[in-house]
Tab-separated table of C-alpha atoms in Angstrom:
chain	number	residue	atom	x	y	z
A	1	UNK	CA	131.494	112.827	69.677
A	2	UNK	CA	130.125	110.384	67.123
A	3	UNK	CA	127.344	108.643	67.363
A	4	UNK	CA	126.128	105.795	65.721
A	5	UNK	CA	121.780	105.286	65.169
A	6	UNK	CA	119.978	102.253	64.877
A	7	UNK	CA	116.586	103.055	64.916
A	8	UNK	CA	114.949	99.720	63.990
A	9	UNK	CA	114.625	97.691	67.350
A	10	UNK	CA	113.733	94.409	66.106
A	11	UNK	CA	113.048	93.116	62.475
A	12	UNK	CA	111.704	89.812	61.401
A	13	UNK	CA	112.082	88.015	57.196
A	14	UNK	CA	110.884	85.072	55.430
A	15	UNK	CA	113.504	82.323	54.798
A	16	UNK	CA	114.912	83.216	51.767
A	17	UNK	CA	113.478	86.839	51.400
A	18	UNK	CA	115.384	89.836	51.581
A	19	UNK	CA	115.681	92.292	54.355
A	20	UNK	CA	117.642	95.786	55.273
A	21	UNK	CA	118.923	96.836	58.480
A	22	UNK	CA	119.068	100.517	59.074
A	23	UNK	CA	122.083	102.668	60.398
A	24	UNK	CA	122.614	106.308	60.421
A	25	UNK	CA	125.742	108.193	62.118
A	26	UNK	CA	127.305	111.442	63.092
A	27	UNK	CA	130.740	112.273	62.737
A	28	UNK	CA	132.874	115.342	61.632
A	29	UNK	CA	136.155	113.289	60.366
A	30	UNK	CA	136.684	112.351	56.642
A	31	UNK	CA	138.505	109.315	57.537
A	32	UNK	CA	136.324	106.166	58.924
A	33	UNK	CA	135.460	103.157	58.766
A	34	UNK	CA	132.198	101.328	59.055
A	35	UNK	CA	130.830	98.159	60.214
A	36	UNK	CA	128.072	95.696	60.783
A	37	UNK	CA	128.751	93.122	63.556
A	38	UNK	CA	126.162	90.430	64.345
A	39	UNK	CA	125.869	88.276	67.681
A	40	UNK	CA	123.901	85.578	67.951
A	41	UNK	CA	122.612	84.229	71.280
A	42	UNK	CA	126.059	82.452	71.760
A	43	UNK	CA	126.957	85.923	72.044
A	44	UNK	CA	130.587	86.166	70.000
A	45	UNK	CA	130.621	89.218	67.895
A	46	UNK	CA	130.814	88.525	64.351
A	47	UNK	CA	132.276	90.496	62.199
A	48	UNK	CA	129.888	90.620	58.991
A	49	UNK	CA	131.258	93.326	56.726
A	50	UNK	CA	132.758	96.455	56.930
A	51	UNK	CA	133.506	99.693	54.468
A	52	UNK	CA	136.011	102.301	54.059
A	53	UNK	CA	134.704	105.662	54.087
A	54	UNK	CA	136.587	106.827	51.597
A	55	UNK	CA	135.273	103.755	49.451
A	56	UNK	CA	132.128	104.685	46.917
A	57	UNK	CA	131.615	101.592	45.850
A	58	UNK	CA	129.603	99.780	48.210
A	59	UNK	CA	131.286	96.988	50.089
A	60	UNK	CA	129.540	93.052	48.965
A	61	UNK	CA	130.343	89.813	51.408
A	62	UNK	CA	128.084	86.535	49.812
A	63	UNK	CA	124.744	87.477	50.483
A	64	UNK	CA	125.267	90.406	52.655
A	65	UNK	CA	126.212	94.038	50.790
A	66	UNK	CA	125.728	97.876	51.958
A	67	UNK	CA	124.333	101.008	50.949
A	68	UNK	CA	126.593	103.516	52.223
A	69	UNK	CA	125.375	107.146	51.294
A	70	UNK	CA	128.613	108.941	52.839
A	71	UNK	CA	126.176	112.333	52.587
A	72	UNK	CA	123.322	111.184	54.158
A	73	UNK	CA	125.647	109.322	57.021
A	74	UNK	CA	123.645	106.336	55.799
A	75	UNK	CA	124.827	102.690	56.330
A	76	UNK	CA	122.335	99.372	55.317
A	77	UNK	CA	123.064	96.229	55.723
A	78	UNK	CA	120.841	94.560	53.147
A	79	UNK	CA	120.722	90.245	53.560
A	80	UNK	CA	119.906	88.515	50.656
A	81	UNK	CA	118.093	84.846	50.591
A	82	UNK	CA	117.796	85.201	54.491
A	83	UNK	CA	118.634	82.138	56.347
A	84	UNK	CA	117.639	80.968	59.640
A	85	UNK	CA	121.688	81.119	61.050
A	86	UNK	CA	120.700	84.659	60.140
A	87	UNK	CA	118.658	85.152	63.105
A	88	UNK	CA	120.980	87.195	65.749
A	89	UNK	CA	121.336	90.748	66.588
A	90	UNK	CA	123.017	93.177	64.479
A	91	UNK	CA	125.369	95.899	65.311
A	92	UNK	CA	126.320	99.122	63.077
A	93	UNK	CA	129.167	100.144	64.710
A	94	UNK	CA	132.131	103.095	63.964
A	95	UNK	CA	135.633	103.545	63.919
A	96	UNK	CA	137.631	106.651	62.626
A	97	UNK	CA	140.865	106.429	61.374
A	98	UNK	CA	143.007	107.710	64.193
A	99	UNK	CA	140.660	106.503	67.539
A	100	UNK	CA	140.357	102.817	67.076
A	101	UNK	CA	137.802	102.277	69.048
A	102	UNK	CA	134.227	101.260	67.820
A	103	UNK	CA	131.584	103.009	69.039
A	104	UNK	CA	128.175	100.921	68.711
A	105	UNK	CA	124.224	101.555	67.763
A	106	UNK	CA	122.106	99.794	70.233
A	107	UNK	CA	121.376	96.808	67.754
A	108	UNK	CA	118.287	95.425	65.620
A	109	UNK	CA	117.788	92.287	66.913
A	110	UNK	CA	116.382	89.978	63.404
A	111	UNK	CA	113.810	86.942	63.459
A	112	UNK	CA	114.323	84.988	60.596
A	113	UNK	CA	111.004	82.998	59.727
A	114	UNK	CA	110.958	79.700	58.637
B	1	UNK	CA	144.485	79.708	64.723
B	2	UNK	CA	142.858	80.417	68.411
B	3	UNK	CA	140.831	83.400	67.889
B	4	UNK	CA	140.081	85.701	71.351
B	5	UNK	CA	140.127	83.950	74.848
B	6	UNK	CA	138.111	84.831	77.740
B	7	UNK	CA	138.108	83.645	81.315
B	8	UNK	CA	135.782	83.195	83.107
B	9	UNK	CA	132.955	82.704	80.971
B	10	UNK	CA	130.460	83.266	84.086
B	11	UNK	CA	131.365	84.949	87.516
B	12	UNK	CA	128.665	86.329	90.256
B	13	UNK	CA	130.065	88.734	92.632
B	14	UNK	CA	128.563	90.784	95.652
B	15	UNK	CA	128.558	94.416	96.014
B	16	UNK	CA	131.385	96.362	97.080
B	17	UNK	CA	133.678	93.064	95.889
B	18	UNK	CA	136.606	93.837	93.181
B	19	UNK	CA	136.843	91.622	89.919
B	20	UNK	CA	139.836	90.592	87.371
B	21	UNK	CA	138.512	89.077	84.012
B	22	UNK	CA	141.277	88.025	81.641
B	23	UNK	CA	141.711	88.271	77.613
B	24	UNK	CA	144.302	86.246	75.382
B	25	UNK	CA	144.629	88.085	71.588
B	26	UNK	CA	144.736	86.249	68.354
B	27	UNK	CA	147.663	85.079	67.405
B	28	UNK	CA	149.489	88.065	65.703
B	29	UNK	CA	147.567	90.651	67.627
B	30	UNK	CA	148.804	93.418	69.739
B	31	UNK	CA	146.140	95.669	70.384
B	32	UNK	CA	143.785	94.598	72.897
B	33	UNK	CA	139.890	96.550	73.907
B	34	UNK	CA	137.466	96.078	76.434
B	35	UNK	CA	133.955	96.773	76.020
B	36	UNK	CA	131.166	96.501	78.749
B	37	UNK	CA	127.841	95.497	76.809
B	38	UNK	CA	124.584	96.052	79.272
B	39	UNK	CA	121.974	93.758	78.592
B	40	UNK	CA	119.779	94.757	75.261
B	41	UNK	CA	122.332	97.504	74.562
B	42	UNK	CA	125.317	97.648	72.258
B	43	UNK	CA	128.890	97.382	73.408
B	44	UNK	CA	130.838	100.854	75.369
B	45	UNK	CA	134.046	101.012	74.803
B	46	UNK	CA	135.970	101.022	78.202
B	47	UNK	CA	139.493	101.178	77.071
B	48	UNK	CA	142.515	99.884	74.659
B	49	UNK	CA	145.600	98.768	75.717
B	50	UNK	CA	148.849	99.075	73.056
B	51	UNK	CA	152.356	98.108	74.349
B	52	UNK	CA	151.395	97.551	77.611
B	53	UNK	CA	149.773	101.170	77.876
B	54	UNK	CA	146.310	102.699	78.113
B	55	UNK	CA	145.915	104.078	74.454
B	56	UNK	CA	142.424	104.922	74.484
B	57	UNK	CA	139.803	105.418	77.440
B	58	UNK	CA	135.905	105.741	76.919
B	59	UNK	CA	133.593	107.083	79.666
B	60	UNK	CA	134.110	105.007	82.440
B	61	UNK	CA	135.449	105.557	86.291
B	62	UNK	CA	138.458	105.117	87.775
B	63	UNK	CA	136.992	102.146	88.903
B	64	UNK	CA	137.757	100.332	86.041
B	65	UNK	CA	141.234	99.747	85.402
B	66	UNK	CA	143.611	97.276	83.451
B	67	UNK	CA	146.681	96.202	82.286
B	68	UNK	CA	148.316	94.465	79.392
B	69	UNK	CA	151.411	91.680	79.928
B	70	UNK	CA	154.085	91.122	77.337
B	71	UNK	CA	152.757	88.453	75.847
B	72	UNK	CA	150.244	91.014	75.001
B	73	UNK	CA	147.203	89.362	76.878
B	74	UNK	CA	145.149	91.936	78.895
B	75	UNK	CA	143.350	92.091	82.431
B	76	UNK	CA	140.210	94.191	82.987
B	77	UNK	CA	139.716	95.176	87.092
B	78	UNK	CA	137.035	96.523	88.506
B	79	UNK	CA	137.209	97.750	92.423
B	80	UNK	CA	133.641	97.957	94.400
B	81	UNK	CA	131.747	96.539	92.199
B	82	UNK	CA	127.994	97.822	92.200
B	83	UNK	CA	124.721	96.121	91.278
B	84	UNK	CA	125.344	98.253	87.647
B	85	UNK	CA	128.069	96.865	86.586
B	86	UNK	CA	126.549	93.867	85.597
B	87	UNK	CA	126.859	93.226	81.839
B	88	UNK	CA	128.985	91.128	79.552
B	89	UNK	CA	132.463	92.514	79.266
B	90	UNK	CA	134.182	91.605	75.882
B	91	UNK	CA	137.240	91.807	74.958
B	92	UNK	CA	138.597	92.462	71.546
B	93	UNK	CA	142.141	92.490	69.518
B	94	UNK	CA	143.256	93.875	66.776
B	95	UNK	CA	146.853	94.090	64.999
B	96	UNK	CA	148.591	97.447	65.708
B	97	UNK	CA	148.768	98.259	61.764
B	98	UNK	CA	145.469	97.359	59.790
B	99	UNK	CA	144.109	98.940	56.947
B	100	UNK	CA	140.516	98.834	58.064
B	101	UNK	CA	140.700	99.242	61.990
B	102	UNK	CA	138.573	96.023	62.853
B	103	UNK	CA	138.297	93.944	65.868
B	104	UNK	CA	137.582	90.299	66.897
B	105	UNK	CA	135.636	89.630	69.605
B	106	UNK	CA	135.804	87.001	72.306
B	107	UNK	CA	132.732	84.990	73.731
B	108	UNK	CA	132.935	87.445	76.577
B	109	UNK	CA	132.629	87.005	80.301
B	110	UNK	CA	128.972	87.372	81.803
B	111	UNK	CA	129.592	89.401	84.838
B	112	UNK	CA	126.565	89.129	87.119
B	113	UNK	CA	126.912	91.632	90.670
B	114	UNK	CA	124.518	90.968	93.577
């Protein structure tokens, strides 16, 4: 079964600094698909960016972009010029290419700081 | 475009009652998931529903069942409810064919059992 690791609980950034979020998985398929989903205390899931596994080159959305080391079963979200609409929990979550379902890490939930 | 509907947003039930929470797609969606997200954990996927079928089932009892209409909107049911199933159930859609297996989320429905 995969399984999807989030092993930063809660994170906190300076307004406009830069921060990276942390996700590892396990899977034995060649063909997934990666994601980071943030929810903010309204609680709708947001779908912040996502990357094709068999995609090198790492996957860019405005100020949010990946590191996906497909070796290591690595998966960052890195947030540039952090804002306070930042501030929300964040989701690593995976899909492979024939179960569509998502299976979720348990979240890093990020202060931004004004 | 309406994204995902969800109805209720809030219910409170008693122990040993049964429970029908509803989902509308976005518009051009066919696929429809339900996830049961415990509070401070991520999202488990409980099932998927494709052309009015169960495509997909995660770990969960026979408890929990559904059912998708041809309009493609979905119902999620759960019979004797106990004091654990109280979480946030979300529903998500998808479009049978995509190239990068994503979902979109609804606000949820807070399910509270007492």
């Amino acid at each position: 079964a995969q399984t999807v690791t989030q092993s930063q609980p809660e994170m906190s950034v300076q307004e406009a600094e830069t921060v990276t979020l942390s996700c590892t998985y396990d899977t034995s398929e060649s063909d997934y698909y990666l994601f980071w989903y943030k929810q903010p205390p309204s609680r709708q899931m947001i779908l912040v960016i996502r990357q094709e596994a068999y995609k090198q080159q790492n996957a860019t959305e405005n100020r949010f972009s990946v590191n996906f080391q497909k070796a290591a079963k690595s998966f960052s979200l890195k947030i540039s010029d952090s804002q306070l609409g930042d501030a929300a929990m964040y989701f690593c979550a995976y899909s492979s290419g024939s179960a569509r379902q998502l299976t979720f890490g348990s979240g890093t939930q990020l202060t931004v700081l004004p | 475009d309406a994204g995902v509907t969800q109805s209720p947003t809030h219910l409170i039930k008693t122990r040993g009652q049964q429970v029908t929470l509803r989902c509308s797609p976005k518009s051009g969606h066919d696929t429809v998931s339900w996830y049961q997200q415990a509070l401070g954990q991520g999202p488990q996927f409980i099932f998927q529903y494709y052309e009015e079928e169960e495509r997909q089932r995660g770990n969960f009892p026979d408890r929990f069942s559904g059912h998708q209409f041809p309009n493609y909107s979905s119902e999620l049911n759960v019979n004797a409810l106990w004091l654990g199933d109280s979480a946030l159930y979300l529903c998500a859609s998808s479009p049978a064919i995509s190239s990068y297996n994503e979902q979109f989320f609804g606000p949820g429905t807070r399910l509270t059992v007492l």
